mmCIF file of C-alpha atoms in Angstrom:
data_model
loop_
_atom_site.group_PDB
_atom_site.id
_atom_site.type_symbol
_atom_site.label_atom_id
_atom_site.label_comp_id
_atom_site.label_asym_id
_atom_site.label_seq_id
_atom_site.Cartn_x
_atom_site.Cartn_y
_atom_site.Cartn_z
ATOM 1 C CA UNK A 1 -64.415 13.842 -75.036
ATOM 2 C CA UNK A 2 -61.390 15.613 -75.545
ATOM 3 C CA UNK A 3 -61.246 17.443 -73.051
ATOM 4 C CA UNK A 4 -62.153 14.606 -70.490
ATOM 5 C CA UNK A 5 -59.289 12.845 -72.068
ATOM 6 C CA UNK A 6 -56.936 15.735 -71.617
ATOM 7 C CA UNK A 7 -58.218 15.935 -67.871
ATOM 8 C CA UNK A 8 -57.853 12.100 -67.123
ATOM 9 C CA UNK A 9 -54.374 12.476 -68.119
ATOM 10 C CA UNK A 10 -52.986 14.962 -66.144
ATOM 11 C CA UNK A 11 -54.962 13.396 -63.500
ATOM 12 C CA UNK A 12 -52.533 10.456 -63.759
ATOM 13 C CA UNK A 13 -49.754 12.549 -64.052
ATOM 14 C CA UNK A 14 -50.442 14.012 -60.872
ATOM 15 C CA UNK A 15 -50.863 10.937 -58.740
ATOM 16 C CA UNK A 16 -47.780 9.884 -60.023
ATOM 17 C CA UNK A 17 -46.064 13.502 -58.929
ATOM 18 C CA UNK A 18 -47.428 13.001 -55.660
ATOM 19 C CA UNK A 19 -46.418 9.592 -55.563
ATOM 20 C CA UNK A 20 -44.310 8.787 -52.327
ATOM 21 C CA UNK A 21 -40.652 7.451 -53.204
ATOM 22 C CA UNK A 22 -38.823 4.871 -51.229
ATOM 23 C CA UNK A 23 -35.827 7.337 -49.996
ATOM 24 C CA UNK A 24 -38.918 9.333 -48.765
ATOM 25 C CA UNK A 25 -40.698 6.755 -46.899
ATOM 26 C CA UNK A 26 -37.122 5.432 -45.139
ATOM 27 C CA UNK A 27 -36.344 9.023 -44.002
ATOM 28 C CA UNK A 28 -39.651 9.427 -42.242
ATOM 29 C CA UNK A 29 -39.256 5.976 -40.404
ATOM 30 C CA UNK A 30 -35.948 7.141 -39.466
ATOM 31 C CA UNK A 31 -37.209 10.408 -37.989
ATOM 32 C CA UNK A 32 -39.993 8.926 -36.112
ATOM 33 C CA UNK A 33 -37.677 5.886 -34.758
ATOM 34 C CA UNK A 34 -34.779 7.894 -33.641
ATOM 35 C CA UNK A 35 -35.470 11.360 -33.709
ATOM 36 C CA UNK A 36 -38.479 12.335 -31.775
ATOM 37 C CA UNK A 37 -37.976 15.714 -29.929
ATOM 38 C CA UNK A 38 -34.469 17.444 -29.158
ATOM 39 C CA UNK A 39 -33.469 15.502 -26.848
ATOM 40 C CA UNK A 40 -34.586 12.085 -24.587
ATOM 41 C CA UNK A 41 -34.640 10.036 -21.643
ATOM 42 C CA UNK A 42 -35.818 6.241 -20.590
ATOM 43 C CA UNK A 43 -35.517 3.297 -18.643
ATOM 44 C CA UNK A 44 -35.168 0.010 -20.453
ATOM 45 C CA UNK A 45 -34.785 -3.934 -19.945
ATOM 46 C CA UNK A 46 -33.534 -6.446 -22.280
ATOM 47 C CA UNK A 47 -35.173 -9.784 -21.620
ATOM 48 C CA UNK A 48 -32.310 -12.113 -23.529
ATOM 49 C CA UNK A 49 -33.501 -15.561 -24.173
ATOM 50 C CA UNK A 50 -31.543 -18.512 -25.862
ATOM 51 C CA UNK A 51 -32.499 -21.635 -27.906
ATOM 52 C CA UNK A 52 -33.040 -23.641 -24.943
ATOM 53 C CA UNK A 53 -35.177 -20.988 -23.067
ATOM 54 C CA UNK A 54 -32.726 -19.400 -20.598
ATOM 55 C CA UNK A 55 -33.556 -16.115 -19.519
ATOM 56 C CA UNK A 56 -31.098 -13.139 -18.552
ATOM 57 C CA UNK A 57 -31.698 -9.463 -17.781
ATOM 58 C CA UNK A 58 -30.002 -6.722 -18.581
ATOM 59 C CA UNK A 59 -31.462 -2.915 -17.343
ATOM 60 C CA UNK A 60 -29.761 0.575 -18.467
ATOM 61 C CA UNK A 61 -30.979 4.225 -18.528
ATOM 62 C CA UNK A 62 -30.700 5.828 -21.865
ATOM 63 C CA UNK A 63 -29.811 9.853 -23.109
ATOM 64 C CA UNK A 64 -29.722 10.889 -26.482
ATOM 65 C CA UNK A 65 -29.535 14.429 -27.610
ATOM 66 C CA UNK A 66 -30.031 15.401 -31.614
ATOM 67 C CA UNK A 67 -27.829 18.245 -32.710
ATOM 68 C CA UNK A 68 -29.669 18.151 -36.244
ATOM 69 C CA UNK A 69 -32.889 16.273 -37.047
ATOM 70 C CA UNK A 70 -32.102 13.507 -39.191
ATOM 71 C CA UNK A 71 -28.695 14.271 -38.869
ATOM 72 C CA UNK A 72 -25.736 13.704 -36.091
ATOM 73 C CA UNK A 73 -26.277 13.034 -32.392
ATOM 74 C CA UNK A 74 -25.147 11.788 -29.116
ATOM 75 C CA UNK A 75 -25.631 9.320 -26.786
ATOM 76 C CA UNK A 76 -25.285 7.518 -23.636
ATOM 77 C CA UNK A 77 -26.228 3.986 -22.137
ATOM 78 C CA UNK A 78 -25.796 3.840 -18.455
ATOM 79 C CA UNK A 79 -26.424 -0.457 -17.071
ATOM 80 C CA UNK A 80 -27.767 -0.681 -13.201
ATOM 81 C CA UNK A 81 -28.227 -4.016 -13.801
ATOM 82 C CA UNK A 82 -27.226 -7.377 -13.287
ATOM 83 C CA UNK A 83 -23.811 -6.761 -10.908
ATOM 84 C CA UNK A 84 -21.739 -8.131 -14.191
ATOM 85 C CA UNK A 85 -22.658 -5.362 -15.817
ATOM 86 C CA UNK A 86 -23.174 -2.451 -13.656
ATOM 87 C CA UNK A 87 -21.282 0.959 -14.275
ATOM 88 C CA UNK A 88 -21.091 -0.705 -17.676
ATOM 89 C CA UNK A 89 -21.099 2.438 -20.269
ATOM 90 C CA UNK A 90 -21.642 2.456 -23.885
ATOM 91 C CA UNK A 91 -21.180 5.678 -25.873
ATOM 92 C CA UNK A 92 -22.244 6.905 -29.613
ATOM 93 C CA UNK A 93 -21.577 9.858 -31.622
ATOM 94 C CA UNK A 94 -23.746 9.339 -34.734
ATOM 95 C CA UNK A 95 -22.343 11.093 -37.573
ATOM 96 C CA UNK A 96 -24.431 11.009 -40.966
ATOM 97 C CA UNK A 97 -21.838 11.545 -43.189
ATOM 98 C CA UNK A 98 -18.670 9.558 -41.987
ATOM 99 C CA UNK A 99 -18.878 6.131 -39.635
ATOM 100 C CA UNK A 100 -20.073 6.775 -36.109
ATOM 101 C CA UNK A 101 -17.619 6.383 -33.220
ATOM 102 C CA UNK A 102 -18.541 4.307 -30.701
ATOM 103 C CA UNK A 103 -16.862 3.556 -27.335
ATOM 104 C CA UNK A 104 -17.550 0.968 -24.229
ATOM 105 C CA UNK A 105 -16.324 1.542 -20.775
ATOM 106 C CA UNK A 106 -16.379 -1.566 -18.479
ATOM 107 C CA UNK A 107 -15.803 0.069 -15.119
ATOM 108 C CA UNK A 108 -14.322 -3.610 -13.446
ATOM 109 C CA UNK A 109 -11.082 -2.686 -15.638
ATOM 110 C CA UNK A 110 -11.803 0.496 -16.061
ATOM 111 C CA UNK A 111 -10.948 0.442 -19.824
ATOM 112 C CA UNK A 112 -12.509 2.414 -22.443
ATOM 113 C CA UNK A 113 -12.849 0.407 -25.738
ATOM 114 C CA UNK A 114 -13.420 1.800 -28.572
ATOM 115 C CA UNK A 115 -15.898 -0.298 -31.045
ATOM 116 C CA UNK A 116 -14.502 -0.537 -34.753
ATOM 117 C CA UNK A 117 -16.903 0.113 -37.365
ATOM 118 C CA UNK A 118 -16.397 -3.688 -38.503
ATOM 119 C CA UNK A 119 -17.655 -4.427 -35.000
ATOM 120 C CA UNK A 120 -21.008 -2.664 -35.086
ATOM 121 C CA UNK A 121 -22.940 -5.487 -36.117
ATOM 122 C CA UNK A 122 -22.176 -7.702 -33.431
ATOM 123 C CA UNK A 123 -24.340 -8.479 -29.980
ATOM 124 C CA UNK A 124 -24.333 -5.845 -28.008
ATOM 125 C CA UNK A 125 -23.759 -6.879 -24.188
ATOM 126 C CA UNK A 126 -25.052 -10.479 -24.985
ATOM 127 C CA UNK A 127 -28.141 -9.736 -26.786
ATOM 128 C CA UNK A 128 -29.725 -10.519 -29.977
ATOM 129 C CA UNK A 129 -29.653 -6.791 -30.668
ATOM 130 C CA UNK A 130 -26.701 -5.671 -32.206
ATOM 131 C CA UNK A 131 -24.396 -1.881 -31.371
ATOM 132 C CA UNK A 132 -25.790 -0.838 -34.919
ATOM 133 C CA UNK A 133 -29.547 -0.874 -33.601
ATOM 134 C CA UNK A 134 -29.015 0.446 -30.983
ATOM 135 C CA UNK A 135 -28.010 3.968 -32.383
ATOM 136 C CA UNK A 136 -29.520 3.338 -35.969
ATOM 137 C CA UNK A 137 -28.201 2.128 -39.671
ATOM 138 C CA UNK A 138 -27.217 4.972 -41.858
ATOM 139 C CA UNK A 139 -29.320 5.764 -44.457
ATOM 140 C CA UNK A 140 -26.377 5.785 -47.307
ATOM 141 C CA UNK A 141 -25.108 2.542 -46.880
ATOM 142 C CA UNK A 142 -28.165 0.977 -48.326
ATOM 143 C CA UNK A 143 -29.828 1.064 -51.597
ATOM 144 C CA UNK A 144 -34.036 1.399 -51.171
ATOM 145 C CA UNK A 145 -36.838 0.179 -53.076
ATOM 146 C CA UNK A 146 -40.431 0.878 -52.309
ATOM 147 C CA UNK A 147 -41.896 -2.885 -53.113
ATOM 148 C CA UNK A 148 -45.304 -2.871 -52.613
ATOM 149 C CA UNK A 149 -48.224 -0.200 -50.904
ATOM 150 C CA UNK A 150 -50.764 -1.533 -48.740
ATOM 151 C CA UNK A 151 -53.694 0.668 -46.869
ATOM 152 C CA UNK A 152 -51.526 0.330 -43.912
ATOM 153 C CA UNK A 153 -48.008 0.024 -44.733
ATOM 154 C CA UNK A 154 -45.154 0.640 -47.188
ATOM 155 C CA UNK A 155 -43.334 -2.420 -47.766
ATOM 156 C CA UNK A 156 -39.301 -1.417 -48.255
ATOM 157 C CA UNK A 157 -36.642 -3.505 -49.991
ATOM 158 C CA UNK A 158 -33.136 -2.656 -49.221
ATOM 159 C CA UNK A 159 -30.103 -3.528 -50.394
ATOM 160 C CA UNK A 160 -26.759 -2.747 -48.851
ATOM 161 C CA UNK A 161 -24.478 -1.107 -51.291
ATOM 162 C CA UNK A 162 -20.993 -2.702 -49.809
ATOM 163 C CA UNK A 163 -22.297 -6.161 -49.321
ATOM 164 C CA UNK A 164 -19.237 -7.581 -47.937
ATOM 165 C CA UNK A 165 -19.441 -5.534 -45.123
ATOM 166 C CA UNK A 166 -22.517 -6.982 -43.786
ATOM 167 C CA UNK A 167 -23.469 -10.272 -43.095
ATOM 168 C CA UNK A 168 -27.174 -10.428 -44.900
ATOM 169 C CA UNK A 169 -28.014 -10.024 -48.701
ATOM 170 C CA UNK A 170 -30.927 -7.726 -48.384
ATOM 171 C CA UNK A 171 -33.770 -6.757 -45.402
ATOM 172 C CA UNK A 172 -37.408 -5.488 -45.825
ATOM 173 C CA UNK A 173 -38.960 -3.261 -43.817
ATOM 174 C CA UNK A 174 -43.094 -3.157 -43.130
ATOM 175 C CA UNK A 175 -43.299 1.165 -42.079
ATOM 176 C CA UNK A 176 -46.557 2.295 -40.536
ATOM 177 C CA UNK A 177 -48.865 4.662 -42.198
ATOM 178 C CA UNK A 178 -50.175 6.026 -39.528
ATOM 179 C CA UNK A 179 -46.554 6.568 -37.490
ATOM 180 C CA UNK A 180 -44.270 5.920 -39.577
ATOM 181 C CA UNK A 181 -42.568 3.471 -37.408
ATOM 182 C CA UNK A 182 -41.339 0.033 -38.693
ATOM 183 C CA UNK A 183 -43.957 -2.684 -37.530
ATOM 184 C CA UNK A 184 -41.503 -5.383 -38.983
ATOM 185 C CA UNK A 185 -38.183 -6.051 -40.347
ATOM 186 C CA UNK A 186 -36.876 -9.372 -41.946
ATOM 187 C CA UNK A 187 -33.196 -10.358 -42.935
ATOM 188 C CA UNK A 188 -32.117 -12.295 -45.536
ATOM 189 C CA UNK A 189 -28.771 -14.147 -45.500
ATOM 190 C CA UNK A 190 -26.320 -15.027 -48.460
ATOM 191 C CA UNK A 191 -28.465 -17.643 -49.612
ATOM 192 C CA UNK A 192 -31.476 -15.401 -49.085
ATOM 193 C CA UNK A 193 -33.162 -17.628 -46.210
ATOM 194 C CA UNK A 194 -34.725 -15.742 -43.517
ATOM 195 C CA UNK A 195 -32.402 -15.433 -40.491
ATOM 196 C CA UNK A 196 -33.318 -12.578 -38.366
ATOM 197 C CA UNK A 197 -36.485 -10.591 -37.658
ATOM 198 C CA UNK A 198 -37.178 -7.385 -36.062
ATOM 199 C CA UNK A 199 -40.965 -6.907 -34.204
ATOM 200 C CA UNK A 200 -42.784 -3.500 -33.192
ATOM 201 C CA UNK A 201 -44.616 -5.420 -29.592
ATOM 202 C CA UNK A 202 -45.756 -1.607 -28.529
ATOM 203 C CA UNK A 203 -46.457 1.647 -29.405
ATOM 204 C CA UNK A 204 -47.064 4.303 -27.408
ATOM 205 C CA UNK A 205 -47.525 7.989 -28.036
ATOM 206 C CA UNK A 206 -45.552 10.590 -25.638
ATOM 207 C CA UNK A 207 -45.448 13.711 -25.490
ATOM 208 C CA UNK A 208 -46.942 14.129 -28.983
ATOM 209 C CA UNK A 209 -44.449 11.441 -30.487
ATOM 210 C CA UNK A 210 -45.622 7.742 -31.696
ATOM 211 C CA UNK A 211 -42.995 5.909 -29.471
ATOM 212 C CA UNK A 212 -42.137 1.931 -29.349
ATOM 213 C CA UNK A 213 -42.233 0.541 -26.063
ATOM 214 C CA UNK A 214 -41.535 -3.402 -26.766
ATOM 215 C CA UNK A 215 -39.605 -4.856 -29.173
ATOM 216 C CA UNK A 216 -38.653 -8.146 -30.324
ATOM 217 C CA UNK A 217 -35.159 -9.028 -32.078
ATOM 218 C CA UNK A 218 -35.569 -12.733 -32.998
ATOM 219 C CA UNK A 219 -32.866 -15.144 -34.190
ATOM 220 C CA UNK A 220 -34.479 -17.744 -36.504
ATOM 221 C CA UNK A 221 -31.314 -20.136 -36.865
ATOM 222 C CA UNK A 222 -30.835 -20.467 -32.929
ATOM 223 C CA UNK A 223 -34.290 -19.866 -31.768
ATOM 224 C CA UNK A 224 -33.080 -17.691 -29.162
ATOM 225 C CA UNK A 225 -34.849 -13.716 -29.145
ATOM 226 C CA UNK A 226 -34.373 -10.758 -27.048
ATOM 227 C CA UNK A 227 -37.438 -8.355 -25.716
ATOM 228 C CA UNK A 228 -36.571 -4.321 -25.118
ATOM 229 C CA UNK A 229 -38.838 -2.743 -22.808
ATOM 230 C CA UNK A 230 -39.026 0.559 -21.998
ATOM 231 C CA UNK A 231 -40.175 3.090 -19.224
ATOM 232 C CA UNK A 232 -40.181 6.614 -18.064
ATOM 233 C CA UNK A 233 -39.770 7.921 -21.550
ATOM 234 C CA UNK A 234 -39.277 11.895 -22.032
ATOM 235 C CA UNK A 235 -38.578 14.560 -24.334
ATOM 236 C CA UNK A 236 -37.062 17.892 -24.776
ATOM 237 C CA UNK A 237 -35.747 17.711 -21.267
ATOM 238 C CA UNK A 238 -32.734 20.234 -22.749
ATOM 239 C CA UNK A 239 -29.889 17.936 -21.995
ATOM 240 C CA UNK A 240 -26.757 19.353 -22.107
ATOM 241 C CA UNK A 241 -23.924 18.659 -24.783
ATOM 242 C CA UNK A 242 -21.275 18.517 -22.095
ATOM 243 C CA UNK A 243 -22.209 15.359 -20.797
ATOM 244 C CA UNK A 244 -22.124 13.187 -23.658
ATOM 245 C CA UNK A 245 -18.273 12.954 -22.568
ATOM 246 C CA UNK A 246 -15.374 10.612 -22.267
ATOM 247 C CA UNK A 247 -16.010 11.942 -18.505
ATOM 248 C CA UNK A 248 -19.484 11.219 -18.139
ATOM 249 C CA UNK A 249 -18.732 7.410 -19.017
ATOM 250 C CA UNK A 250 -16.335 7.592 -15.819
ATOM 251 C CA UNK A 251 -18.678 10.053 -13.644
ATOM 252 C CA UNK A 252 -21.728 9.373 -14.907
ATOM 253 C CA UNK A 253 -24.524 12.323 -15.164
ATOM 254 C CA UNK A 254 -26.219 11.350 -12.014
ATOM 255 C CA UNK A 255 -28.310 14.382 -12.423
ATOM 256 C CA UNK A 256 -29.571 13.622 -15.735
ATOM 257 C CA UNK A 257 -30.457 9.625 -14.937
ATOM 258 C CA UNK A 258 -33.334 10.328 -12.513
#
């Protein structure tokens, strides 16, 4: 009896070595959502609908190259489409450890802006997404908590640790066993109402990488949502770092876009 004691016991123990921490599970949705091979290249359409059920499109080729998995990279947004926004160029370099710069050429005055750190959460070009999901939140400005474990899913709480510099309280994130991608994220506000949802539509797999091909950004106070489809997705197409460039947002890659 003893001995099955002493054997049930360091059982336990070892589940609870093996057990999977939050920090864990957020790292590997962060890897599969924005890090999949060295480099990439798609197509994509926004579909940006308001409250009373107005539709506009907005369609841009997208390059990102990773110069350290899970760590900084670079990248380009290129917008064919409509004329209001063509030649239209939006630039990040994602930086782990610092804020990330990011710039925005509009080609009509040929200005390059650069976007503030303050401004990241804001609508980018008019949709419901904002700059900061485009590129990805960095991991150390939020504090995680691994709420609940389903047969599917990990259920994340997180908690931004300068919470005047956002404009929620707290989000939760649903992260897919079997891909690690996030199926679902909700925003809470001040008052800790639902405000803002994020939706997985699609997933396909690509090259060897679980990749999301629709998703849904809703906002709950307006009604209005925005769909982001993608196309022509690749990987490892050994981009080079010379054209993730102050020039390239001028004299855009041509090259590199087809």
């Amino acid at each position: 009896m003893k001995s099955l004691l002493t054997l049930i016991t360091a059982s336990l123990f070892s589940l609870q070595a093996m057990a999977i921490t939050a920090d864990e599970v957020v790292d590997k949705a962060n890897l599969a959502s924005f890090y999949a091979g060295d480099d990439g290249r798609s197509q994509a359409r926004m579909i940006i609908v308001d409250a009373q059920g107005r539709k506009q499109t907005r369609q841009f080729s997208l390059l990102r190259r990773t110069l350290e998995k899970g760590g900084d990279q670079q990248m380009l947004v290129f917008f064919s489409r409509p004329s209001d926004v063509r030649g239209t160029v939006f630039r990040v370099e994602k930086k782990v450890d610092s804020d990330d710069d990011r710039w925005l050429y509009l080609p009509g005055l040929d200005l390059l802006k650069r976007i503030s750190a303050g401004d990241k959460r804001t609508s980018f070009v008019g949709s419901h997404f904002f700059y900061e999901d485009v590129s990805g939140r960095n991991l150390k400005e939020d504090n995680f908590t691994l709420v609940e474990e389903s047969d599917s899913h990990y259920l994340i709480d997180a908690k931004p640790k300068d919470p005047a510099s956002v404009e929620f309280s707290s989000y939760r994130v649903w992260v897919d066993k079997t891909n690690w991608l996030p199926s679902k994220v909700e925003y809470l506000d001040k008052q800790g109402e639902l405000y803002r949802q994020v939706e997985t539509v699609q997933i396909d797999t690509i090259q060897g990488h679980p990749t999301v091909m629709r998703s849904r950004i809703s906002d709950l106070a307006s009604g209005g949502y925005t769909l982001m489809e993608f196309r022509g997705v690749q990987y490892d197409l050994g981009l080079p770092e010379s054209i993730f460039s102050e020039r390239s947002m001028r004299q855009p890659p041509v090259k590199y876009l087809r």
